[in-house]
mmCIF file of C-alpha atoms in Angstrom:
data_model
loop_
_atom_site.group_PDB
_atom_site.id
_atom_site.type_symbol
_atom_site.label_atom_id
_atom_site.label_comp_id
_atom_site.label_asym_id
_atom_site.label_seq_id
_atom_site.Cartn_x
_atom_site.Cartn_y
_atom_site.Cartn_z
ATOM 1 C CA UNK A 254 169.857 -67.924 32.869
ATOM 2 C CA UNK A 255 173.078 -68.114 35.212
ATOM 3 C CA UNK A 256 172.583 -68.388 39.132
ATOM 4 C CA UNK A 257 172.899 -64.656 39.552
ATOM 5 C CA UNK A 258 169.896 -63.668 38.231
ATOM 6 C CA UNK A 259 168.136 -65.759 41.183
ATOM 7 C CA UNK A 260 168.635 -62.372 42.761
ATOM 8 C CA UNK A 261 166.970 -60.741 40.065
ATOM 9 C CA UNK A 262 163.960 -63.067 41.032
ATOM 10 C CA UNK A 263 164.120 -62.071 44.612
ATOM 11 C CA UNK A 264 163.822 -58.334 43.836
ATOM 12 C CA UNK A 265 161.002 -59.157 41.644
ATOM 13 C CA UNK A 266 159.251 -61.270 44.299
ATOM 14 C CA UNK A 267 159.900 -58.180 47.239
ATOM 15 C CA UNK A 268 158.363 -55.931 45.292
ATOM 16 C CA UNK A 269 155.595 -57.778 44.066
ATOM 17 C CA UNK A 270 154.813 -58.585 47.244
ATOM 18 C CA UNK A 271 154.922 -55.154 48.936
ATOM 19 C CA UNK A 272 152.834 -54.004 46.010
ATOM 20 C CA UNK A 273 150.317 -56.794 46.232
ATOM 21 C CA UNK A 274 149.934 -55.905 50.306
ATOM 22 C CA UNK A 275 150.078 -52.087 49.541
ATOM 23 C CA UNK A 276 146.943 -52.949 47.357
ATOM 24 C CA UNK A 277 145.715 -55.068 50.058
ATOM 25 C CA UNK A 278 145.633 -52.444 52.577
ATOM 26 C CA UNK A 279 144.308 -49.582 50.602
ATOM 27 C CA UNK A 280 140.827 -51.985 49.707
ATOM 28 C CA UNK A 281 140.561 -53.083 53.431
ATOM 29 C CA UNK A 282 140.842 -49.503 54.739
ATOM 30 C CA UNK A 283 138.391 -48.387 51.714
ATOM 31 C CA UNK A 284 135.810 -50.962 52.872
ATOM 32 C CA UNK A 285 136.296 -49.749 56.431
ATOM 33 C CA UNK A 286 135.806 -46.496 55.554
ATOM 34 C CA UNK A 287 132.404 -46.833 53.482
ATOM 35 C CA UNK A 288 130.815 -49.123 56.457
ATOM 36 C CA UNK A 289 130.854 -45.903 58.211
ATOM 37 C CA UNK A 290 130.321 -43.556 55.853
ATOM 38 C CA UNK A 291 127.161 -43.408 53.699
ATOM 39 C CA UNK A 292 129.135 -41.623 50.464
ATOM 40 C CA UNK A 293 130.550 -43.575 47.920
ATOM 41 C CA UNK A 294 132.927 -40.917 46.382
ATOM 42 C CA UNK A 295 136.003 -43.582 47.139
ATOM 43 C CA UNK A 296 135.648 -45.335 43.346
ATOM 44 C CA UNK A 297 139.363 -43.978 42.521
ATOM 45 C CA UNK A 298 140.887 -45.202 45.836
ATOM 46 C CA UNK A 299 139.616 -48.689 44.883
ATOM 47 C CA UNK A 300 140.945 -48.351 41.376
ATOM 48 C CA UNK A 301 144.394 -47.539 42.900
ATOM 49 C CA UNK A 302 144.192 -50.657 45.110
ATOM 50 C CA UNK A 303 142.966 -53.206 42.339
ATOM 51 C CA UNK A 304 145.659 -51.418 39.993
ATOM 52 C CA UNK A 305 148.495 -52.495 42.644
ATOM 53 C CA UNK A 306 147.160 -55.689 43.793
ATOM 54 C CA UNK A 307 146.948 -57.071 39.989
ATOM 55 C CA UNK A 308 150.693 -55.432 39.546
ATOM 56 C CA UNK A 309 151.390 -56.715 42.665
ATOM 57 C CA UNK A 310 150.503 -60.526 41.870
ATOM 58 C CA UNK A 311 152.149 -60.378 38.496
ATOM 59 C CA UNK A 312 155.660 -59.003 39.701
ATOM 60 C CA UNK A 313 155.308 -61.859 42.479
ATOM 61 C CA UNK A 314 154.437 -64.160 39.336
ATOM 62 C CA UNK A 315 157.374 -63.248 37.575
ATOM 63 C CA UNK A 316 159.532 -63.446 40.140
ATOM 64 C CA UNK A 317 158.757 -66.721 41.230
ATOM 65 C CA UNK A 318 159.142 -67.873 37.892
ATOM 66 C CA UNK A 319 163.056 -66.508 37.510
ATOM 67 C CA UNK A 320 164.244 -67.956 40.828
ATOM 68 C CA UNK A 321 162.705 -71.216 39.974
ATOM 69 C CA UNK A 322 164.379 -71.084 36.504
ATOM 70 C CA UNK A 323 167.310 -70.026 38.259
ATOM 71 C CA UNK A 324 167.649 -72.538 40.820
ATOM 72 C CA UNK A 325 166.703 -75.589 38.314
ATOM 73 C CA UNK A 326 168.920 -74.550 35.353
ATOM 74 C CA UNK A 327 172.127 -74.461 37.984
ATOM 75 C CA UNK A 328 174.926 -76.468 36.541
ATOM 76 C CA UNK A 329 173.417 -76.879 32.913
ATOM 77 C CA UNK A 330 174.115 -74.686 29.932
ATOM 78 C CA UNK A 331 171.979 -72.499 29.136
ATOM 79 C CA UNK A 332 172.988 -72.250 25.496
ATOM 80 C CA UNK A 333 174.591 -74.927 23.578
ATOM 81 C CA UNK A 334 177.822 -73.843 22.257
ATOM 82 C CA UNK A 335 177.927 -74.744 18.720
#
C-alpha cells in the first residue's frame, strides 16, 4: 500500500464516522420520542439507526485499519521485486 492511500483511509474514517453519529442521533431522538409517546409504531426508524451505526463502525474500522497500514508500511516495499 503506498502513502497515498492514507487518504483513502481518511475518507473511509469521515464517513464512517458521520454514519456511525447519523445512527447515533436517529436512536437518541427515537428514544426521546417514545418516552413521550405511548405508540410504538417507530420499529423501522430504529432499524435505520442500528443499520447506520453498524455501517458506521465498520467504515470507521476499515479506515483505521488503511491509514495505520499506510503510515507503518512508509518506506518499505510493498512487493518484493523478483
Amino acid at each position: 500500500m503506498k502513502p497515498k492511500h492514507i487518504g483513502l483511509g481518511w475518507v473511509f474514517m469521515f464517513i464512517g464516522a458521520f454514519s456511525f453519529l447519523t445512527g447515533y442521533n436517529m436512536l437518541v431522538r427515537l428514544e426521546l420520542w417514545e418516552l413521550f409517546t405511548t405508540f410504538y409504531t417507530l420499529e423501522r426508524v430504529q432499524l435505520q439507526s442500528f443499520f447506520l451505526i453498524t455501517i458506521g463502525l465498520v467504515t470507521l474500522v476499515v479506515g483505521i485499519i488503511l491509514v495505520a497500514y499506510g503510515v507503518f508500511s512508509r518506506g518499505k516495499p510493498v512487493l518484493e521485486p523478483y
